[in-house]
Short mmCIF file of C-alpha atoms and ligand atoms in Angstrom, two decimals:
data_model
loop_
_atom_site.label_atom_id
_atom_site.label_comp_id
_atom_site.label_asym_id
_atom_site.label_seq_id
_atom_site.Cartn_x
_atom_site.Cartn_y
_atom_site.Cartn_z
CA UNK F 1 43.51 -53.89 -44.00
CA UNK F 2 39.25 -53.85 -43.24
CA UNK F 3 38.02 -56.67 -44.54
CA UNK F 4 35.03 -55.24 -46.73
CA UNK F 5 31.94 -57.34 -46.17
CA UNK F 6 29.92 -59.04 -49.26
CA UNK F 7 28.13 -56.80 -51.18
CA UNK F 8 28.30 -54.05 -49.02
CA UNK F 9 27.86 -50.15 -50.33
CA UNK F 10 28.99 -47.84 -47.47
CA UNK F 11 26.60 -46.16 -45.57
CA UNK F 12 23.54 -47.29 -47.83
CA UNK F 13 21.61 -48.64 -44.91
CA UNK F 14 19.48 -51.45 -46.91
CA UNK F 15 21.29 -53.93 -47.14
CA UNK F 16 21.09 -58.10 -46.69
CA UNK F 17 23.32 -59.43 -44.70
CA UNK F 18 26.97 -59.95 -46.54
CA UNK F 19 28.60 -63.42 -46.91
CA UNK F 20 25.22 -65.24 -46.60
CA UNK F 21 25.90 -66.51 -50.10
CA UNK F 22 24.51 -70.22 -50.41
CA UNK F 23 27.22 -72.50 -49.89
CA UNK F 24 29.53 -69.90 -48.56
CA UNK F 25 32.04 -71.61 -46.10
CA UNK F 26 33.76 -68.41 -45.36
CA UNK F 27 32.82 -66.25 -41.81
CA UNK F 28 35.34 -64.31 -42.88
CA UNK F 29 32.69 -60.69 -42.92
CA UNK F 30 29.59 -61.70 -41.00
CA UNK F 31 27.85 -59.08 -38.89
CA UNK F 32 26.94 -61.32 -36.18
CA UNK F 33 24.07 -59.61 -35.38
CA UNK F 34 21.91 -62.46 -33.37
CA UNK F 35 22.66 -66.46 -33.19
CA UNK F 36 20.08 -66.84 -36.54
CA UNK F 37 23.08 -64.93 -38.39
CA UNK F 38 25.61 -68.68 -38.03
CA UNK F 39 24.30 -72.14 -38.74
CA UNK F 40 24.65 -74.65 -36.29
CA UNK F 41 28.01 -75.79 -38.75
CA UNK F 42 29.92 -72.88 -37.89
CA UNK F 43 28.30 -72.88 -34.14
CA UNK F 44 30.72 -76.46 -33.87
CA UNK F 45 32.76 -75.54 -35.93
CA UNK F 46 33.71 -72.58 -33.82
CA UNK F 47 32.99 -75.08 -30.43
CA UNK F 48 36.22 -77.04 -32.05
CA UNK F 49 38.18 -73.82 -33.07
CA UNK F 50 37.56 -72.83 -29.01
CA UNK F 51 37.99 -76.03 -27.89
CA UNK F 52 41.95 -74.95 -29.30
CA UNK F 53 41.93 -71.46 -28.62
CA UNK F 54 40.97 -72.29 -24.50
CA UNK F 55 44.93 -73.76 -25.05
CA UNK F 56 46.26 -70.31 -25.62
CA UNK F 57 43.96 -67.51 -23.73
CA UNK F 58 46.58 -66.86 -21.35
CA UNK F 59 49.78 -66.98 -24.11
CA UNK F 60 49.45 -63.61 -27.20
CA UNK F 61 49.50 -64.93 -30.60
CA UNK F 62 50.22 -62.85 -33.81
CA UNK F 63 46.94 -64.07 -35.60
CA UNK F 64 45.01 -61.49 -36.30
CA UNK F 65 47.98 -58.74 -35.50
CA UNK F 66 47.02 -56.68 -38.00
CA UNK F 67 43.21 -56.03 -37.33
CA UNK F 68 42.19 -53.44 -34.79
CA UNK F 69 38.57 -54.03 -32.88
CA UNK F 70 36.68 -50.86 -31.44
CA UNK F 71 34.24 -52.04 -28.59
CA UNK F 72 31.19 -49.69 -28.68
CA UNK F 73 29.33 -49.77 -25.75
CA UNK F 74 26.13 -47.40 -24.74
CA UNK F 75 26.04 -49.68 -22.27
CA UNK F 76 28.07 -51.02 -18.39
CA UNK F 77 29.38 -54.72 -19.00
CA UNK F 78 32.02 -56.27 -17.48
CA UNK F 79 32.89 -59.86 -18.80
CA UNK F 80 31.07 -59.54 -23.25
CA UNK F 81 33.87 -56.20 -23.29
CA UNK F 82 36.50 -57.31 -21.07
CA UNK F 83 36.75 -61.44 -22.78
CA UNK F 84 36.26 -59.51 -25.71
CA UNK F 85 39.36 -56.84 -25.73
CA UNK F 86 41.06 -59.22 -24.50
CA UNK F 87 40.21 -62.06 -27.11
CA UNK F 88 41.97 -59.37 -29.64
CA UNK F 89 44.71 -59.00 -27.70
CA UNK F 90 45.48 -62.42 -27.16
CA UNK F 91 45.27 -62.62 -31.04
CA UNK F 92 47.80 -60.52 -31.23
CA UNK F 93 45.85 -57.38 -32.16
CA UNK F 94 44.69 -53.68 -31.17
CA UNK F 95 41.89 -51.98 -29.12
CA UNK F 96 40.21 -48.98 -29.11
CA UNK F 97 37.51 -48.38 -26.53
CA UNK F 98 35.69 -45.99 -25.08
CA UNK F 99 35.12 -46.48 -21.33
CA UNK F 100 31.87 -43.84 -21.45
CA UNK F 101 30.01 -43.27 -24.65
CA UNK F 102 28.98 -40.26 -22.42
CA UNK F 103 33.00 -39.54 -23.27
CA UNK F 104 32.60 -39.68 -27.13
CA UNK F 105 30.44 -37.45 -29.62
CA UNK F 106 27.37 -39.55 -29.07
CA UNK F 107 26.66 -37.08 -26.08
CA UNK F 108 26.76 -34.00 -29.03
CA UNK F 109 23.73 -36.07 -30.25
CA UNK F 110 25.98 -38.21 -33.24
CA UNK F 111 24.14 -40.72 -34.55
CA UNK F 112 24.07 -44.84 -34.42
CA UNK F 113 24.22 -44.84 -38.09
CA UNK F 114 26.80 -41.58 -38.29
CA UNK F 115 29.00 -43.59 -35.67
CA UNK F 116 30.06 -46.67 -36.72
CA UNK F 117 30.53 -45.36 -40.31
CA UNK F 118 33.37 -43.33 -39.03
CA UNK F 119 34.91 -46.22 -36.81
CA UNK F 120 34.53 -48.48 -39.64
CA UNK F 121 37.63 -46.07 -41.57
CA UNK F 122 39.72 -47.18 -38.20
CA UNK F 123 39.34 -50.02 -36.73
CA UNK F 124 37.93 -54.00 -38.67
CA UNK F 125 35.14 -55.17 -36.50
CA UNK F 126 33.03 -53.26 -34.41
CA UNK F 127 31.33 -54.60 -31.20
CA UNK F 128 27.75 -53.32 -30.54
CA UNK F 129 26.09 -52.86 -27.30
CA UNK F 130 22.89 -50.93 -25.97
CA UNK F 131 19.98 -49.92 -24.82
CA UNK F 132 17.66 -50.39 -27.39
CA UNK F 133 15.92 -53.19 -28.81
CA UNK F 134 17.42 -53.49 -33.07
CA UNK F 135 20.42 -51.43 -32.82
CA UNK F 136 22.64 -54.29 -33.82
CA UNK F 137 20.94 -54.64 -36.48
CA UNK F 138 21.30 -51.20 -37.46
CA UNK F 139 24.63 -50.66 -36.14
CA UNK F 140 25.23 -53.37 -39.37
CA UNK F 141 23.07 -51.96 -42.13
CA UNK F 142 24.61 -48.73 -41.78
CA UNK F 143 28.91 -49.92 -41.48
CA UNK F 144 31.00 -51.55 -43.31
CA UNK F 145 33.05 -53.90 -41.06
CA UNK F 146 32.05 -56.53 -39.41
CA UNK F 147 29.79 -55.83 -36.70
CA UNK F 148 29.06 -58.65 -33.47
CA UNK F 149 26.31 -57.29 -31.22
CA UNK F 150 27.22 -57.61 -28.05
CA UNK F 151 23.48 -56.92 -26.88
CA UNK F 152 20.99 -54.54 -28.12
CA UNK F 153 18.03 -54.25 -24.94
CA UNK F 154 16.04 -56.90 -23.98
CA UNK F 155 17.00 -58.52 -27.70
CA UNK F 156 19.65 -60.64 -28.35
CA UNK F 157 22.56 -61.65 -27.20
CA UNK F 158 24.04 -63.90 -29.77
CA UNK F 159 27.99 -63.85 -28.20
CA UNK F 160 26.81 -65.04 -24.37
CA UNK F 161 24.42 -68.11 -26.39
CA UNK F 162 27.51 -69.47 -28.49
CA UNK F 163 29.58 -69.78 -25.22
CA UNK F 164 26.52 -70.57 -22.94
CA UNK F 165 26.08 -73.84 -25.49
CA UNK F 166 29.20 -73.97 -25.15
CA UNK F 167 29.13 -74.58 -21.32
CA UNK F 168 26.56 -77.14 -22.49
CA UNK F 169 28.83 -78.86 -24.80
CA UNK F 170 32.13 -78.89 -22.61
CA UNK F 171 30.11 -79.41 -18.93
CA UNK F 172 27.89 -82.14 -20.12
CA UNK F 173 29.39 -83.92 -23.12
CA UNK F 174 26.89 -82.68 -26.04
CA UNK F 175 23.40 -80.28 -26.38
CA UNK F 176 20.73 -82.59 -27.72
CA UNK F 177 18.59 -84.22 -24.99
CA UNK F 178 19.83 -81.85 -22.37
CA UNK F 179 16.77 -79.76 -19.88
CA UNK F 180 17.51 -76.66 -19.40
CA UNK F 181 15.08 -74.18 -17.22
CA UNK F 182 15.62 -71.28 -18.28
CA UNK F 183 14.04 -69.00 -14.60
CA UNK F 184 13.92 -65.21 -14.12
CA UNK F 185 12.75 -62.36 -16.01
CA UNK F 186 12.55 -63.69 -19.34
CA UNK F 187 10.82 -60.74 -20.48
CA UNK F 188 13.63 -58.45 -20.78
CA UNK F 189 16.36 -60.92 -20.51
CA UNK F 190 18.07 -60.70 -24.05
CA UNK F 191 20.51 -64.20 -22.13
CA UNK F 192 17.40 -66.07 -22.27
CA UNK F 193 16.46 -65.38 -25.58
CA UNK F 194 19.49 -66.13 -27.76
CA UNK F 195 19.79 -69.27 -25.53
CA UNK F 196 16.14 -70.86 -25.85
CA UNK F 197 16.60 -70.44 -29.61
CA UNK F 198 20.20 -72.27 -29.75
CA UNK F 199 20.15 -74.67 -27.74
CA UNK F 200 16.31 -76.01 -29.62
CA UNK F 201 18.90 -75.83 -32.54
CA UNK F 202 20.52 -78.12 -31.02
CA UNK F 203 18.26 -80.29 -30.37
CA UNK F 204 17.58 -78.84 -25.26
CA UNK F 205 14.92 -78.99 -23.83
CA UNK F 206 13.25 -75.92 -22.66
CA UNK F 207 11.63 -75.54 -18.59
CA UNK F 208 10.66 -72.17 -18.41
CA UNK F 209 10.51 -70.66 -14.64
CA UNK F 210 9.18 -67.05 -14.44
CA UNK F 211 7.68 -65.07 -12.84
CA UNK F 212 3.83 -63.77 -13.44
CA UNK F 213 4.43 -60.47 -15.26
CA UNK F 214 7.85 -61.78 -16.38
CA UNK F 215 7.53 -64.53 -19.07
CA UNK F 216 9.71 -65.66 -22.25
CA UNK F 217 7.51 -63.51 -24.67
CA UNK F 218 4.02 -65.70 -25.88
CA UNK F 219 5.69 -64.55 -29.70
CA UNK F 220 9.07 -65.75 -28.67
CA UNK F 221 7.10 -69.48 -27.61
CA UNK F 222 4.98 -70.05 -30.56
CA UNK F 223 8.43 -69.47 -33.12
CA UNK F 224 10.15 -71.99 -30.81
CA UNK F 225 7.12 -74.34 -31.09
CA UNK F 226 6.66 -73.21 -35.20
CA UNK F 227 9.71 -73.52 -36.14
CA UNK F 228 11.25 -75.86 -33.86
CA UNK F 229 8.50 -78.27 -32.78
CA UNK F 230 10.54 -77.31 -29.37
CA UNK F 231 7.19 -77.25 -26.76
CA UNK F 232 8.25 -75.71 -23.07
CA UNK F 233 6.70 -76.43 -20.19
CA UNK F 234 6.32 -73.51 -18.22
CA UNK F 235 6.37 -72.42 -14.26
CA UNK F 236 5.60 -68.98 -12.69
CA UNK F 237 8.54 -70.48 -9.47
CA UNK F 238 10.44 -72.27 -8.48
CA UNK F 239 10.12 -74.07 -4.72
CA UNK F 240 12.35 -74.66 -2.82
CA UNK F 241 11.14 -77.69 -1.40
CA UNK F 242 7.76 -77.33 -2.05
CA UNK F 243 6.60 -81.29 -3.46
CA UNK F 244 3.49 -81.56 -5.59
CA UNK F 245 1.58 -82.74 -3.18
CA UNK F 246 2.31 -80.54 -0.49
CA UNK F 247 1.64 -77.47 -3.50
CA UNK F 248 -1.32 -78.83 -4.42
CA UNK F 249 -2.47 -79.03 0.13
CA UNK F 250 -1.56 -75.36 0.23
CA UNK F 251 -3.57 -74.95 -2.83
CA UNK F 252 -1.35 -73.40 -4.98
CA UNK F 253 -2.52 -71.78 -7.95
CA UNK F 254 -0.21 -70.91 -9.98
CA UNK F 255 2.69 -72.91 -11.96
CA UNK F 256 5.01 -74.33 -9.51
CA UNK F 257 8.31 -76.30 -10.95
CA UNK F 258 8.09 -79.15 -7.94
CA UNK F 259 11.32 -80.76 -6.30
CA UNK F 260 9.38 -84.05 -8.95
CA UNK F 261 10.10 -81.70 -12.06
CA UNK F 262 14.13 -80.46 -10.19
CA UNK F 263 14.97 -83.74 -10.57
CA UNK F 264 14.26 -83.40 -14.70
CA UNK F 265 16.87 -80.43 -15.11
CA UNK F 266 19.60 -80.85 -16.16
CA UNK F 267 20.61 -77.35 -16.27
CA UNK F 268 19.33 -74.82 -13.89
CA UNK F 269 20.08 -71.15 -16.20
CA UNK F 270 19.19 -68.04 -13.42
CA UNK F 271 18.55 -64.40 -15.15
CA UNK F 272 18.70 -61.53 -12.70
CA UNK F 273 15.62 -59.13 -12.69
CA UNK F 274 16.46 -56.45 -16.05
CA UNK F 275 16.07 -53.44 -13.15
CA UNK F 276 17.22 -50.58 -16.36
CA UNK F 277 14.74 -52.23 -18.75
CA UNK F 278 10.88 -52.23 -16.17
CA UNK F 279 8.86 -49.08 -17.72
CA UNK F 280 8.67 -48.43 -13.70
CA UNK F 281 10.36 -48.58 -10.83
CA UNK F 282 7.43 -50.09 -8.40
CA UNK F 283 6.55 -53.02 -11.28
CA UNK F 284 10.73 -53.67 -11.06
CA UNK F 285 9.67 -53.28 -6.97
CA UNK F 286 7.09 -56.03 -7.41
CA UNK F 287 9.39 -58.26 -9.20
CA UNK F 288 12.81 -58.36 -6.80
CA UNK F 289 13.66 -61.22 -5.08
CA UNK F 290 11.05 -62.90 -6.26
CA UNK F 291 12.90 -66.26 -6.75
CA UNK F 292 15.74 -67.44 -6.58
CA UNK F 293 18.67 -70.33 -6.10
CA UNK F 294 19.77 -71.97 -2.32
CA UNK F 295 21.78 -74.12 -1.20
CA UNK F 296 18.32 -75.99 0.22
CA UNK F 297 17.27 -75.97 -3.60
CA UNK F 298 20.18 -78.04 -4.72
CA UNK F 299 19.96 -80.70 -2.40
CA UNK F 300 17.13 -81.33 -4.07
CA UNK F 301 18.99 -81.42 -7.26
CA UNK F 302 20.05 -83.96 -9.18
CA UNK F 303 23.89 -84.15 -8.38
CA UNK F 304 24.79 -83.07 -11.79
CA UNK F 305 22.81 -80.40 -12.19
CA UNK F 306 24.64 -77.90 -13.38
CA UNK F 307 24.17 -74.23 -12.86
CA UNK F 308 24.76 -71.49 -14.92
CA UNK F 309 24.21 -67.64 -14.96
CA UNK F 310 25.23 -64.67 -17.57
CA UNK F 311 25.92 -62.87 -14.84
CA UNK F 312 26.27 -59.98 -13.11
CA UNK F 313 24.08 -61.48 -9.85
CA UNK F 314 22.18 -59.16 -7.94
CA UNK F 315 20.06 -61.55 -5.58
CA UNK F 316 18.69 -64.76 -7.23
CA UNK F 317 21.91 -65.83 -6.29
CA UNK F 318 22.63 -66.77 -3.16
CA UNK F 319 26.64 -66.62 -1.92
CA UNK F 320 26.58 -69.91 -0.44
CA UNK F 321 26.04 -71.91 -4.53
CA UNK F 322 30.09 -71.28 -5.70
CA UNK F 323 31.13 -73.52 -3.23
CA UNK F 324 29.28 -76.03 -4.77
CA UNK F 325 30.49 -77.93 -7.26
CA UNK F 326 27.66 -77.77 -9.95
CA UNK F 327 27.66 -73.82 -9.77
CA UNK F 328 29.61 -73.11 -12.93
CA UNK F 329 28.63 -69.92 -13.66
CA UNK F 330 32.84 -68.40 -13.47
CA UNK F 331 33.53 -71.30 -15.80
CA UNK F 332 30.68 -70.01 -18.05
CA UNK F 333 31.94 -66.68 -17.77
CA UNK F 334 36.16 -68.53 -18.26
CA UNK F 335 35.27 -69.96 -21.47
CA UNK F 336 34.09 -66.90 -23.15
CA UNK F 337 37.19 -66.08 -23.61
CA UNK F 338 38.05 -69.18 -26.31
CA UNK F 339 35.10 -68.63 -27.40
CA UNK F 340 35.31 -65.15 -28.70
CA UNK F 341 38.36 -65.73 -29.91
CA UNK F 342 37.08 -67.91 -32.22
CA UNK F 343 34.79 -66.25 -32.95
CA UNK F 344 36.84 -63.02 -33.50
CA UNK F 345 39.23 -65.39 -35.85
CA UNK F 346 37.01 -66.61 -37.71
CA UNK F 347 34.43 -63.43 -38.62
CA UNK F 348 37.92 -61.84 -39.30
CA UNK F 349 39.39 -64.20 -42.55
CA UNK F 350 41.58 -65.68 -40.14
CA UNK F 351 40.10 -69.21 -40.35
CA UNK F 352 39.09 -71.01 -43.00
CA UNK F 353 35.12 -73.33 -41.84
CA UNK F 354 33.92 -76.23 -43.54
CA UNK F 355 31.02 -75.53 -42.32
CA UNK F 356 28.03 -74.09 -44.88
CA UNK F 357 26.85 -70.47 -44.01
CA UNK F 358 23.34 -70.16 -43.01
CA UNK F 359 21.52 -69.56 -45.94
CA UNK F 360 19.48 -72.28 -46.54
CA UNK F 361 18.32 -72.79 -42.95
CA UNK F 362 17.38 -69.31 -42.45
CA UNK F 363 15.55 -67.37 -45.01
CA UNK F 364 15.19 -64.10 -43.65
CA UNK F 365 11.78 -62.78 -45.87
CA UNK F 366 12.21 -59.02 -48.11
CA UNK F 367 10.61 -56.69 -46.01
CA UNK F 368 8.75 -54.10 -46.68
CA UNK F 369 8.97 -49.68 -46.33
CA UNK F 370 5.81 -48.90 -44.65
CA UNK F 371 6.95 -44.77 -43.88
CA UNK F 372 4.95 -43.36 -46.59
CA UNK F 373 2.12 -45.15 -44.83
CA UNK F 374 3.18 -43.38 -41.88
CA UNK F 375 3.10 -46.57 -39.63
CA UNK F 376 5.90 -46.68 -36.38
CA UNK F 377 6.65 -50.19 -34.86
CA UNK F 378 4.83 -49.96 -31.60
CA UNK F 379 7.57 -51.51 -29.56
CA UNK F 380 8.94 -48.22 -27.12
CA UNK F 381 12.42 -49.92 -26.74
CA UNK F 382 12.45 -49.86 -29.91
CA UNK F 383 15.56 -48.36 -32.07
CA UNK F 384 13.18 -46.83 -34.66
CA UNK F 385 12.12 -44.71 -31.64
CA UNK F 386 15.39 -42.86 -31.25
CA UNK F 387 17.06 -43.51 -34.57
CA UNK F 388 14.18 -41.49 -36.01
CA UNK F 389 15.57 -41.11 -40.28
CA UNK F 390 14.96 -44.83 -39.95
CA UNK F 391 12.72 -46.22 -42.08
CA UNK F 392 9.65 -48.09 -40.79
CA UNK F 393 10.67 -51.24 -42.47
CA UNK F 394 8.65 -54.43 -41.34
CA UNK F 395 8.86 -58.32 -42.71
CA UNK F 396 5.22 -59.86 -43.03
CA UNK F 397 4.46 -62.64 -40.49
CA UNK F 398 3.63 -66.60 -42.99
CA UNK F 399 0.52 -67.09 -43.31
CA UNK F 400 -0.84 -64.32 -40.48
CA UNK F 401 -1.98 -61.96 -42.67
CA UNK F 402 -1.65 -57.87 -41.58
CA UNK F 403 0.86 -59.57 -39.07
CA UNK F 404 4.52 -58.30 -39.41
CA UNK F 405 7.98 -58.02 -37.45
CA UNK F 406 9.73 -54.73 -37.00
CA UNK F 407 12.71 -55.43 -39.54
CA UNK F 408 15.42 -54.34 -36.75
CA UNK F 409 14.23 -55.33 -33.27
CA UNK F 410 12.09 -58.03 -34.50
CA UNK F 411 8.37 -57.63 -32.51
CA UNK F 412 5.92 -59.00 -33.78
CA UNK F 413 1.94 -56.27 -34.36
CA UNK F 414 -0.68 -56.16 -35.58
CA UNK F 415 -0.46 -53.60 -39.34
CA UNK F 416 -1.46 -54.18 -43.18
CA UNK F 417 1.60 -55.30 -45.26
CA UNK F 418 0.78 -55.10 -48.99
CA UNK F 419 1.72 -59.05 -50.02
CA UNK F 420 2.45 -59.91 -53.15
N1 CP Z 1 26.57 -61.78 -19.49
C1 CP Z 1 27.07 -60.80 -19.89
O1 CP Z 1 26.87 -59.53 -20.83
O2 CP Z 1 27.62 -59.87 -18.74
P1 CP Z 1 28.07 -57.97 -19.09
O3 CP Z 1 27.17 -57.38 -18.88
O4 CP Z 1 29.46 -57.71 -18.32
O5 CP Z 1 29.06 -57.96 -20.33
#
């Protein structure tokens, strides 16, 4: 039987997150669209469950033998899709999947809202990946079974963050105080976006290293500072062997993460240039190949500095690094299985948690419908650009008149929102 999300009414598309009522101590029926859909206590509870699951990740239980998972991937994936499907199979459940959505009725123009309303009749949980930002929110709003965001454009990838945090906790035995250098395309990298928030919530430190033009969005840096009191250091390049005196002598203008700073880094989290998110091939060509983690660079890092990568890699992480015991990225990908087993068990109501739900941690303000005012989201990658039946919904930014975020993609923009 499908697990109904609390308070949901099928197909209305206007629902607030379910299973998040005050004092709720269950993750059953929960949508995981954002890393903010789970409280810190719930994440820690999932990690404890993942520790248990990792002992059984080669076996098969019957914990979810009455459940079916549907994977709906509008974009390619190796790790996320296969690990979710393997997780469900290891839990004894079934999977329905489509290797290519263009072989489904999406090719005939079926909307996202209609597609998920069909799949809810067949499956107990939907795992959704989509190129447009805010698409997972749409899927969750229109679907009565839990939806897990497997990556929505450049926006968020919350389950990647769960396994990234789990990796840091397993390998460094803590997250608090760990200094993570997020390296790469921080403008488009959804894994880096979700991880920055996850680290901030667990007391991690953030150092950003991104080529010019690919820096972390300024509104994200503002939010990290405003909501979590996290001020990140920012650099534009990672100097392989440049010391601070060398840099000054060479009169390099842009901020370079020097070897002196590198010694304070506990985790180098590198991401590829996200080719598929660029507006033009020219822009991508200008950015590609501008940074790389090499064995030369790692000679200057501490012996206990971890190298992580959400993968896939292109040219930003040399194959020679694989032999270094500090290279944690294949272990990181492997942790995805027990972490996703834990999440599935919890969301499918097979795990009783003592952890408090998000209520009290996150207060999502009410949104305002500005459709009749002719306002549309200005983000050209927002799901509202393609799924045109969606209303123009905006959430006012506290203390900032005429600033609001799109309800779906979260992008902040200048828009007049009437306030009470
Ligand atoms: N890390 C990650 O999301 O990998 P896939 O794109 O292969 O799922």
